[in-house]
Amino acid sequence: MYNTTILNLYKYLLYPLSIIYRVLIFIKNFCYDNKLIKTHHLPCSVISVGNITSGGTGKTPTVLHLCKILQQKSVNNIGIISRGYGRNTKGTILVSKGGGPLRKWESVGDEPFMIAEKTRNIPIVVDSNRYRGGLFLNKHYNTEIIIMDDGFQHRSLSRDLNIVLINGDTNPSDYKFLPLGYLREPWSSLKRADIIIFTKKTPKPFLIKKVEKLNISYLNSCLNSFMSFPDEPKKQEIKKLKGEKVILLSGIGDPKSLETTISNYNCLVKGYKIFRDHYHYNNKNISEIIKFAKNKNADYIITTEKDWVKIKPLKPNFPFIIINIEIDFTEKNSIDKLIEDHLMLN
């Protein structure tokens, strides 16, 4: 009874903030739709990857997959621009020239740092002003195509292909406006999208109904996982988790997704440590997490690539397993054709 009362009070207090947020989004979109605010155009093609909810839709794996597709099509002058959420710097910061990160993750944000580790020959810039960051990439690296990470709400920069991701495993209750729920834009904003990509799981019927009502094309995808063992690199391909006792550790937008992924490995989950998205780990809480794992007699702590970027420099004295995620499409030809048509690669 007490918890229910507290929860209802919490919702009551957040409701006015949610209304204010919704009004502000309406005003912003009205101004852009009616050209009261200028939209800037870069001298190259732009692909935007975004969502209408806060976090947890698989934007980073999608950006990496798009890079892979473009490089397979011999598009060499690719660049990536991101806001660099959570970084301790401002302005235009070069994350990578195409050979790995040039700075520590704190200077560029955890996700751009991770992307820089996993890509080659692709320069990456972080800038809250995506137009300015895009001009930097085009000027210094002669980019033909720029992929804008988390760009759906950043309407000041024009894009040639607007991709929106929706987590297929969500429920109707998730779609309330921030801060009461996870919604960043109304469903009607999806009309700006060229394609909807459902991620993580086969979309629930209410999601398909919402998208089809707006008459927008959509694709289904899935996220594939594989393990890496930073302390045991030679065992990465042969190590099995069946029967192993593990602790799950995450600071991501959709912590439930890690639990779902791990359920496929037949290990014994002995406990959870869940932090807010983009959480900044330090030596003290890593020590506390390791102590928790030892008290649970865990063999490993399992975490995500995004978390490991921030944990690795702390040199934890405990076996970790990193879950790596890649996106794949059930209709591979469709995503290729979409890119070719919108970016005129034929």
mmCIF file of C-alpha atoms in Angstrom:
data_model
loop_
_atom_site.group_PDB
_atom_site.id
_atom_site.type_symbol
_atom_site.label_atom_id
_atom_site.label_comp_id
_atom_site.label_asym_id
_atom_site.label_seq_id
_atom_site.Cartn_x
_atom_site.Cartn_y
_atom_site.Cartn_z
ATOM 1 C CA MET A 1 0.000 0.000 0.000
ATOM 2 C CA TYR A 2 2.803 2.403 0.957
ATOM 3 C CA ASN A 3 4.768 1.731 -2.235
ATOM 4 C CA THR A 4 1.642 2.208 -4.364
ATOM 5 C CA THR A 5 0.957 5.569 -2.693
ATOM 6 C CA ILE A 6 4.529 6.735 -3.298
ATOM 7 C CA LEU A 7 4.357 5.614 -6.938
ATOM 8 C CA ASN A 8 1.078 7.445 -7.530
ATOM 9 C CA LEU A 9 2.471 10.591 -5.922
ATOM 10 C CA TYR A 10 5.567 10.321 -8.100
ATOM 11 C CA LYS A 11 3.413 10.076 -11.240
ATOM 12 C CA TYR A 12 1.244 12.974 -10.074
ATOM 13 C CA LEU A 13 4.304 15.212 -9.632
ATOM 14 C CA LEU A 14 5.798 14.229 -12.994
ATOM 15 C CA TYR A 15 2.602 14.677 -14.988
ATOM 16 C CA PRO A 16 2.842 18.507 -15.268
ATOM 17 C CA LEU A 17 6.474 18.214 -16.376
ATOM 18 C CA SER A 18 5.425 15.711 -19.019
ATOM 19 C CA ILE A 19 2.794 18.164 -20.321
ATOM 20 C CA ILE A 20 5.338 20.992 -20.444
ATOM 21 C CA TYR A 21 7.798 18.780 -22.323
ATOM 22 C CA ARG A 22 5.120 17.790 -24.839
ATOM 23 C CA VAL A 23 4.184 21.441 -25.459
ATOM 24 C CA LEU A 24 7.822 22.392 -26.019
ATOM 25 C CA ILE A 25 8.250 19.565 -28.537
ATOM 26 C CA PHE A 26 5.072 20.668 -30.330
ATOM 27 C CA ILE A 27 6.350 24.263 -30.590
ATOM 28 C CA LYS A 28 9.750 23.114 -31.832
ATOM 29 C CA ASN A 29 8.275 20.864 -34.520
ATOM 30 C CA PHE A 30 5.753 23.528 -35.547
ATOM 31 C CA CYS A 31 8.594 26.007 -36.094
ATOM 32 C CA TYR A 32 10.586 23.562 -38.231
ATOM 33 C CA ASP A 33 7.545 22.332 -40.162
ATOM 34 C CA ASN A 34 6.631 25.917 -41.050
ATOM 35 C CA LYS A 35 10.243 26.960 -41.766
ATOM 36 C CA LEU A 36 10.317 29.438 -38.900
ATOM 37 C CA ILE A 37 13.627 27.865 -37.876
ATOM 38 C CA LYS A 38 16.299 27.297 -40.507
ATOM 39 C CA THR A 39 17.443 23.819 -41.492
ATOM 40 C CA HIS A 40 21.073 23.607 -42.651
ATOM 41 C CA HIS A 41 22.330 21.496 -45.544
ATOM 42 C CA LEU A 42 25.763 19.893 -45.724
ATOM 43 C CA PRO A 43 27.652 19.525 -49.036
ATOM 44 C CA CYS A 44 27.375 15.735 -48.709
ATOM 45 C CA SER A 45 24.744 13.087 -48.002
ATOM 46 C CA VAL A 46 23.500 12.555 -44.447
ATOM 47 C CA ILE A 47 21.955 9.436 -42.905
ATOM 48 C CA SER A 48 20.211 9.986 -39.584
ATOM 49 C CA VAL A 49 19.752 7.103 -37.134
ATOM 50 C CA GLY A 50 17.424 7.942 -34.269
ATOM 51 C CA ASN A 51 14.366 7.033 -32.252
ATOM 52 C CA ILE A 52 11.289 8.545 -30.624
ATOM 53 C CA THR A 53 12.074 7.153 -27.174
ATOM 54 C CA SER A 54 14.976 7.652 -24.796
ATOM 55 C CA GLY A 55 17.681 5.034 -25.286
ATOM 56 C CA GLY A 56 17.647 1.289 -25.666
ATOM 57 C CA THR A 57 16.734 0.824 -29.338
ATOM 58 C CA GLY A 58 20.079 -0.331 -30.782
ATOM 59 C CA LYS A 59 21.313 2.871 -32.436
ATOM 60 C CA THR A 60 25.015 2.058 -32.048
ATOM 61 C CA PRO A 61 24.806 -1.437 -33.646
ATOM 62 C CA THR A 62 22.751 0.117 -36.467
ATOM 63 C CA VAL A 63 25.353 2.835 -37.099
ATOM 64 C CA LEU A 64 28.073 0.180 -37.212
ATOM 65 C CA HIS A 65 26.032 -1.982 -39.593
ATOM 66 C CA LEU A 66 25.442 0.964 -41.928
ATOM 67 C CA CYS A 67 29.189 1.611 -41.979
ATOM 68 C CA LYS A 68 29.754 -2.021 -42.927
ATOM 69 C CA ILE A 69 27.182 -1.870 -45.745
ATOM 70 C CA LEU A 70 28.612 1.352 -47.174
ATOM 71 C CA GLN A 71 32.199 0.065 -47.071
ATOM 72 C CA GLN A 72 31.093 -3.121 -48.829
ATOM 73 C CA LYS A 73 29.672 -0.858 -51.540
ATOM 74 C CA SER A 74 33.123 0.775 -51.847
ATOM 75 C CA VAL A 75 31.985 4.059 -50.313
ATOM 76 C CA ASN A 76 35.243 5.113 -48.690
ATOM 77 C CA ASN A 77 34.642 8.682 -47.559
ATOM 78 C CA ILE A 78 32.291 7.944 -44.653
ATOM 79 C CA GLY A 79 32.099 9.984 -41.469
ATOM 80 C CA ILE A 80 30.155 9.720 -38.216
ATOM 81 C CA ILE A 81 28.882 12.559 -36.083
ATOM 82 C CA SER A 82 27.421 12.265 -32.602
ATOM 83 C CA ARG A 83 26.486 14.594 -29.800
ATOM 84 C CA GLY A 84 28.832 12.777 -27.447
ATOM 85 C CA TYR A 85 26.418 12.503 -24.549
ATOM 86 C CA GLY A 86 28.025 12.715 -21.093
ATOM 87 C CA ARG A 87 31.433 14.001 -22.272
ATOM 88 C CA ASN A 88 33.357 16.544 -20.217
ATOM 89 C CA THR A 89 34.251 18.696 -23.240
ATOM 90 C CA LYS A 90 32.414 21.176 -25.445
ATOM 91 C CA GLY A 91 32.522 22.190 -29.079
ATOM 92 C CA THR A 92 33.854 20.125 -31.973
ATOM 93 C CA ILE A 93 36.029 17.224 -30.849
ATOM 94 C CA LEU A 94 37.690 14.759 -33.212
ATOM 95 C CA VAL A 95 37.170 11.284 -31.744
ATOM 96 C CA SER A 96 39.006 9.318 -34.431
ATOM 97 C CA LYS A 97 40.740 9.856 -37.756
ATOM 98 C CA GLY A 98 39.807 6.308 -38.668
ATOM 99 C CA GLY A 99 42.427 4.399 -36.708
ATOM 100 C CA GLY A 100 40.880 4.185 -33.252
ATOM 101 C CA PRO A 101 40.109 6.663 -30.444
ATOM 102 C CA LEU A 102 42.370 9.717 -30.116
ATOM 103 C CA ARG A 103 41.118 10.686 -26.656
ATOM 104 C CA LYS A 104 39.852 9.070 -23.472
ATOM 105 C CA TRP A 105 36.175 8.176 -23.372
ATOM 106 C CA GLU A 106 35.441 10.967 -20.879
ATOM 107 C CA SER A 107 36.312 13.553 -23.540
ATOM 108 C CA VAL A 108 34.052 12.161 -26.262
ATOM 109 C CA GLY A 109 31.350 10.043 -24.600
ATOM 110 C CA ASP A 110 31.124 6.287 -24.150
ATOM 111 C CA GLU A 111 29.260 5.438 -27.376
ATOM 112 C CA PRO A 112 31.439 7.461 -29.825
ATOM 113 C CA PHE A 113 34.529 5.994 -28.123
ATOM 114 C CA MET A 114 33.170 2.475 -28.582
ATOM 115 C CA ILE A 115 32.312 3.150 -32.232
ATOM 116 C CA ALA A 116 35.856 4.461 -32.777
ATOM 117 C CA GLU A 117 37.255 1.220 -31.351
ATOM 118 C CA LYS A 118 35.139 -0.885 -33.709
ATOM 119 C CA THR A 119 35.582 1.030 -36.996
ATOM 120 C CA ARG A 120 38.491 1.694 -39.332
ATOM 121 C CA ASN A 121 38.995 4.373 -41.989
ATOM 122 C CA ILE A 122 35.980 6.297 -40.711
ATOM 123 C CA PRO A 123 36.574 9.667 -39.011
ATOM 124 C CA ILE A 124 34.309 10.429 -36.065
ATOM 125 C CA VAL A 125 33.420 13.790 -34.552
ATOM 126 C CA VAL A 126 31.305 14.781 -31.554
ATOM 127 C CA ASP A 127 29.534 18.127 -31.519
ATOM 128 C CA SER A 128 26.205 19.254 -30.069
ATOM 129 C CA ASN A 129 25.904 21.382 -33.227
ATOM 130 C CA ARG A 130 25.745 18.591 -35.821
ATOM 131 C CA TYR A 131 25.915 21.036 -38.749
ATOM 132 C CA ARG A 132 29.178 22.498 -37.461
ATOM 133 C CA GLY A 133 30.549 19.026 -36.790
ATOM 134 C CA GLY A 134 29.463 17.880 -40.250
ATOM 135 C CA LEU A 135 31.222 20.821 -41.892
ATOM 136 C CA PHE A 136 34.389 19.843 -39.997
ATOM 137 C CA LEU A 137 34.203 16.285 -41.310
ATOM 138 C CA ASN A 138 33.496 17.396 -44.859
ATOM 139 C CA LYS A 139 36.282 19.983 -44.858
ATOM 140 C CA HIS A 140 39.028 17.843 -43.327
ATOM 141 C CA TYR A 141 38.055 14.378 -44.641
ATOM 142 C CA ASN A 142 36.104 15.136 -47.812
ATOM 143 C CA THR A 143 33.199 12.995 -46.621
ATOM 144 C CA GLU A 144 30.673 11.776 -49.157
ATOM 145 C CA ILE A 145 28.286 10.353 -46.551
ATOM 146 C CA ILE A 146 27.905 11.288 -42.884
ATOM 147 C CA ILE A 147 25.998 9.080 -40.468
ATOM 148 C CA MET A 148 24.375 11.141 -37.721
ATOM 149 C CA ASP A 149 23.973 9.110 -34.536
ATOM 150 C CA ASP A 150 20.817 9.901 -32.533
ATOM 151 C CA GLY A 151 19.735 12.508 -35.055
ATOM 152 C CA PHE A 152 15.944 12.276 -35.317
ATOM 153 C CA GLN A 153 15.297 15.181 -32.922
ATOM 154 C CA HIS A 154 18.187 17.273 -34.292
ATOM 155 C CA ARG A 155 16.154 18.936 -37.021
ATOM 156 C CA SER A 156 18.556 21.816 -37.662
ATOM 157 C CA LEU A 157 20.543 19.486 -39.947
ATOM 158 C CA SER A 158 18.911 18.221 -43.131
ATOM 159 C CA ARG A 159 19.221 14.527 -43.917
ATOM 160 C CA ASP A 160 18.854 12.416 -47.061
ATOM 161 C CA LEU A 161 17.808 9.241 -45.273
ATOM 162 C CA ASN A 162 15.885 9.350 -41.997
ATOM 163 C CA ILE A 163 15.946 6.020 -40.130
ATOM 164 C CA VAL A 164 13.977 5.585 -36.914
ATOM 165 C CA LEU A 165 14.430 2.610 -34.607
ATOM 166 C CA ILE A 166 11.700 1.199 -32.381
ATOM 167 C CA ASN A 167 12.298 -1.469 -29.756
ATOM 168 C CA GLY A 168 9.907 -4.282 -30.677
ATOM 169 C CA ASP A 169 9.861 -5.488 -27.067
ATOM 170 C CA THR A 170 8.184 -2.395 -25.617
ATOM 171 C CA ASN A 171 4.699 -2.041 -24.154
ATOM 172 C CA PRO A 172 2.015 0.649 -24.585
ATOM 173 C CA SER A 173 2.764 1.926 -21.062
ATOM 174 C CA ASP A 174 6.319 2.818 -22.166
ATOM 175 C CA TYR A 175 5.001 5.454 -24.571
ATOM 176 C CA LYS A 176 4.279 8.328 -22.222
ATOM 177 C CA PHE A 177 6.152 11.588 -22.615
ATOM 178 C CA LEU A 178 9.306 12.271 -20.666
ATOM 179 C CA PRO A 179 9.844 12.363 -17.742
ATOM 180 C CA LEU A 180 6.743 10.287 -16.985
ATOM 181 C CA GLY A 181 7.642 7.732 -19.670
ATOM 182 C CA TYR A 182 10.231 7.276 -22.423
ATOM 183 C CA LEU A 183 8.622 9.154 -25.316
ATOM 184 C CA ARG A 184 10.676 11.990 -26.839
ATOM 185 C CA GLU A 185 8.300 12.785 -29.711
ATOM 186 C CA PRO A 186 4.639 12.071 -30.544
ATOM 187 C CA TRP A 187 3.905 9.122 -32.821
ATOM 188 C CA SER A 188 2.868 11.586 -35.542
ATOM 189 C CA SER A 189 6.525 12.682 -35.830
ATOM 190 C CA LEU A 190 7.261 9.352 -37.478
ATOM 191 C CA LYS A 191 5.864 10.858 -40.673
ATOM 192 C CA ARG A 192 9.291 12.473 -41.067
ATOM 193 C CA ALA A 193 10.926 9.037 -41.223
ATOM 194 C CA ASP A 194 11.839 7.284 -44.466
ATOM 195 C CA ILE A 195 11.869 3.887 -42.796
ATOM 196 C CA ILE A 196 11.099 2.359 -39.397
ATOM 197 C CA ILE A 197 13.335 -0.454 -38.190
ATOM 198 C CA PHE A 198 12.006 -2.656 -35.407
ATOM 199 C CA THR A 199 14.865 -3.913 -33.246
ATOM 200 C CA LYS A 200 15.547 -6.520 -30.563
ATOM 201 C CA LYS A 201 12.377 -8.597 -30.990
ATOM 202 C CA THR A 202 9.544 -9.178 -33.411
ATOM 203 C CA PRO A 203 7.354 -6.091 -32.910
ATOM 204 C CA LYS A 204 4.235 -6.445 -30.837
ATOM 205 C CA PRO A 205 0.910 -6.007 -32.691
ATOM 206 C CA PHE A 206 0.204 -2.544 -31.239
ATOM 207 C CA LEU A 207 3.527 -1.255 -32.645
ATOM 208 C CA ILE A 208 2.811 -2.540 -36.148
ATOM 209 C CA LYS A 209 -0.685 -1.056 -35.965
ATOM 210 C CA LYS A 210 0.747 2.347 -34.946
ATOM 211 C CA VAL A 211 3.235 2.399 -37.817
ATOM 212 C CA GLU A 212 0.849 1.056 -40.463
ATOM 213 C CA LYS A 213 -1.718 3.677 -39.456
ATOM 214 C CA LEU A 214 0.841 6.327 -40.447
ATOM 215 C CA ASN A 215 1.503 4.503 -43.735
ATOM 216 C CA ILE A 216 5.267 4.217 -43.154
ATOM 217 C CA SER A 217 7.448 1.406 -44.480
ATOM 218 C CA TYR A 218 9.162 -0.738 -41.892
ATOM 219 C CA LEU A 219 11.757 -3.508 -41.621
ATOM 220 C CA ASN A 220 12.317 -6.145 -38.970
ATOM 221 C CA SER A 221 15.740 -6.800 -37.519
ATOM 222 C CA CYS A 222 17.331 -8.796 -34.757
ATOM 223 C CA LEU A 223 20.274 -8.278 -32.460
ATOM 224 C CA ASN A 224 22.871 -11.046 -32.390
ATOM 225 C CA SER A 225 25.167 -11.431 -29.406
ATOM 226 C CA PHE A 226 28.559 -12.994 -28.847
ATOM 227 C CA MET A 227 30.898 -13.097 -25.880
ATOM 228 C CA SER A 228 34.424 -11.857 -25.413
ATOM 229 C CA PHE A 229 36.707 -12.640 -22.479
ATOM 230 C CA PRO A 230 39.175 -9.761 -21.945
ATOM 231 C CA ASP A 231 41.235 -11.815 -19.488
ATOM 232 C CA GLU A 232 41.136 -15.003 -21.561
ATOM 233 C CA PRO A 233 41.370 -13.984 -25.248
ATOM 234 C CA LYS A 234 42.285 -17.489 -26.442
ATOM 235 C CA LYS A 235 39.068 -18.921 -24.990
ATOM 236 C CA GLN A 236 36.664 -16.533 -26.702
ATOM 237 C CA GLU A 237 35.450 -19.070 -29.256
ATOM 238 C CA ILE A 238 35.329 -22.162 -27.063
ATOM 239 C CA LYS A 239 34.310 -20.930 -23.631
ATOM 240 C CA LYS A 240 30.794 -21.965 -22.605
ATOM 241 C CA LEU A 241 28.728 -20.358 -19.856
ATOM 242 C CA LYS A 242 26.435 -23.292 -19.104
ATOM 243 C CA GLY A 243 26.260 -23.734 -15.336
ATOM 244 C CA GLU A 244 28.566 -20.775 -14.597
ATOM 245 C CA LYS A 245 27.465 -18.398 -11.817
ATOM 246 C CA VAL A 246 27.333 -14.784 -13.006
ATOM 247 C CA ILE A 247 26.443 -11.253 -11.953
ATOM 248 C CA LEU A 248 24.867 -8.919 -14.540
ATOM 249 C CA LEU A 249 26.173 -5.355 -14.563
ATOM 250 C CA SER A 250 24.820 -2.602 -16.800
ATOM 251 C CA GLY A 251 24.397 1.134 -17.182
ATOM 252 C CA ILE A 252 22.436 1.228 -20.447
ATOM 253 C CA GLY A 253 19.089 2.521 -21.694
ATOM 254 C CA ASP A 254 17.480 -0.928 -21.774
ATOM 255 C CA PRO A 255 18.961 -3.107 -18.985
ATOM 256 C CA LYS A 256 16.279 -5.739 -19.582
ATOM 257 C CA SER A 257 17.919 -6.509 -22.934
ATOM 258 C CA LEU A 258 21.086 -7.785 -21.231
ATOM 259 C CA GLU A 259 19.049 -10.133 -19.072
ATOM 260 C CA THR A 260 17.196 -11.387 -22.149
ATOM 261 C CA THR A 261 20.458 -11.975 -23.993
ATOM 262 C CA ILE A 262 22.016 -13.874 -21.112
ATOM 263 C CA SER A 263 19.010 -16.172 -20.848
ATOM 264 C CA ASN A 264 20.232 -17.831 -24.050
ATOM 265 C CA TYR A 265 23.539 -18.880 -22.462
ATOM 266 C CA ASN A 266 22.161 -21.187 -19.745
ATOM 267 C CA CYS A 267 24.216 -19.632 -16.978
ATOM 268 C CA LEU A 268 23.102 -19.056 -13.391
ATOM 269 C CA VAL A 269 22.403 -15.393 -12.680
ATOM 270 C CA LYS A 270 23.168 -14.793 -9.003
ATOM 271 C CA GLY A 271 22.512 -11.060 -8.886
ATOM 272 C CA TYR A 272 22.107 -7.764 -10.703
ATOM 273 C CA LYS A 273 23.741 -4.348 -10.550
ATOM 274 C CA ILE A 274 21.854 -1.814 -12.652
ATOM 275 C CA PHE A 275 22.850 1.828 -13.064
ATOM 276 C CA ARG A 276 21.448 4.716 -15.091
ATOM 277 C CA ASP A 277 22.302 5.030 -18.778
ATOM 278 C CA HIS A 278 25.843 6.332 -19.507
ATOM 279 C CA TYR A 279 26.828 5.716 -15.886
ATOM 280 C CA HIS A 280 30.362 6.858 -14.977
ATOM 281 C CA TYR A 281 32.006 4.051 -12.985
ATOM 282 C CA ASN A 282 34.774 4.708 -10.471
ATOM 283 C CA ASN A 283 37.181 2.598 -8.428
ATOM 284 C CA LYS A 284 34.945 2.677 -5.352
ATOM 285 C CA ASN A 285 31.789 1.301 -6.930
ATOM 286 C CA ILE A 286 33.709 -1.232 -9.027
ATOM 287 C CA SER A 287 35.265 -2.524 -5.785
ATOM 288 C CA GLU A 288 31.780 -2.734 -4.273
ATOM 289 C CA ILE A 289 30.466 -4.586 -7.329
ATOM 290 C CA ILE A 290 33.353 -7.073 -7.190
ATOM 291 C CA LYS A 291 32.715 -7.610 -3.458
ATOM 292 C CA PHE A 292 29.043 -8.252 -4.264
ATOM 293 C CA ALA A 293 30.059 -10.787 -6.934
ATOM 294 C CA LYS A 294 32.395 -12.589 -4.549
ATOM 295 C CA ASN A 295 29.716 -12.740 -1.861
ATOM 296 C CA LYS A 296 27.431 -14.385 -4.412
ATOM 297 C CA ASN A 297 30.216 -16.857 -5.332
ATOM 298 C CA ALA A 298 30.019 -15.660 -8.932
ATOM 299 C CA ASP A 299 32.492 -16.930 -11.518
ATOM 300 C CA TYR A 300 32.097 -13.894 -13.791
ATOM 301 C CA ILE A 301 30.646 -10.423 -14.008
ATOM 302 C CA ILE A 302 28.857 -9.972 -17.324
ATOM 303 C CA THR A 303 28.519 -6.490 -18.780
ATOM 304 C CA THR A 304 28.048 -4.681 -22.094
ATOM 305 C CA GLU A 305 30.597 -3.205 -24.501
ATOM 306 C CA LYS A 306 29.378 0.266 -23.639
ATOM 307 C CA ASP A 307 29.951 -0.358 -19.916
ATOM 308 C CA TRP A 308 33.310 -2.045 -20.486
ATOM 309 C CA VAL A 309 34.641 1.094 -22.200
ATOM 310 C CA LYS A 310 34.390 2.822 -18.811
ATOM 311 C CA ILE A 311 35.284 -0.134 -16.593
ATOM 312 C CA LYS A 312 38.394 -1.315 -18.456
ATOM 313 C CA PRO A 313 40.591 1.695 -17.504
ATOM 314 C CA LEU A 314 39.890 0.928 -13.830
ATOM 315 C CA LYS A 315 41.607 -2.474 -14.241
ATOM 316 C CA PRO A 316 39.120 -4.535 -12.207
ATOM 317 C CA ASN A 317 40.573 -7.541 -10.416
ATOM 318 C CA PHE A 318 37.828 -10.009 -11.324
ATOM 319 C CA PRO A 319 36.925 -12.067 -14.413
ATOM 320 C CA PHE A 320 34.608 -10.154 -16.764
ATOM 321 C CA ILE A 321 32.660 -11.269 -19.808
ATOM 322 C CA ILE A 322 31.688 -8.664 -22.391
ATOM 323 C CA ILE A 323 28.512 -9.081 -24.433
ATOM 324 C CA ASN A 324 28.983 -7.754 -27.953
ATOM 325 C CA ILE A 325 25.874 -6.904 -29.979
ATOM 326 C CA GLU A 326 25.454 -6.768 -33.759
ATOM 327 C CA ILE A 327 22.304 -5.983 -35.724
ATOM 328 C CA ASP A 328 21.087 -8.069 -38.628
ATOM 329 C CA PHE A 329 18.152 -7.642 -40.999
ATOM 330 C CA THR A 330 15.604 -10.261 -41.926
ATOM 331 C CA GLU A 331 15.265 -8.560 -45.319
ATOM 332 C CA LYS A 332 18.868 -7.786 -46.260
ATOM 333 C CA ASN A 333 18.128 -6.653 -49.811
ATOM 334 C CA SER A 334 15.597 -4.108 -48.546
ATOM 335 C CA ILE A 335 18.078 -2.141 -46.431
ATOM 336 C CA ASP A 336 20.623 -2.184 -49.276
ATOM 337 C CA LYS A 337 18.049 -0.895 -51.760
ATOM 338 C CA LEU A 338 16.898 1.781 -49.320
ATOM 339 C CA ILE A 339 20.439 3.135 -49.017
ATOM 340 C CA GLU A 340 21.063 2.960 -52.745
ATOM 341 C CA ASP A 341 17.827 4.747 -53.633
ATOM 342 C CA HIS A 342 18.111 7.587 -51.134
ATOM 343 C CA LEU A 343 21.837 8.175 -51.557
ATOM 344 C CA MET A 344 21.900 7.455 -55.301
ATOM 345 C CA LEU A 345 24.736 4.927 -55.068
ATOM 346 C CA ASN A 346 23.812 3.071 -58.248
#
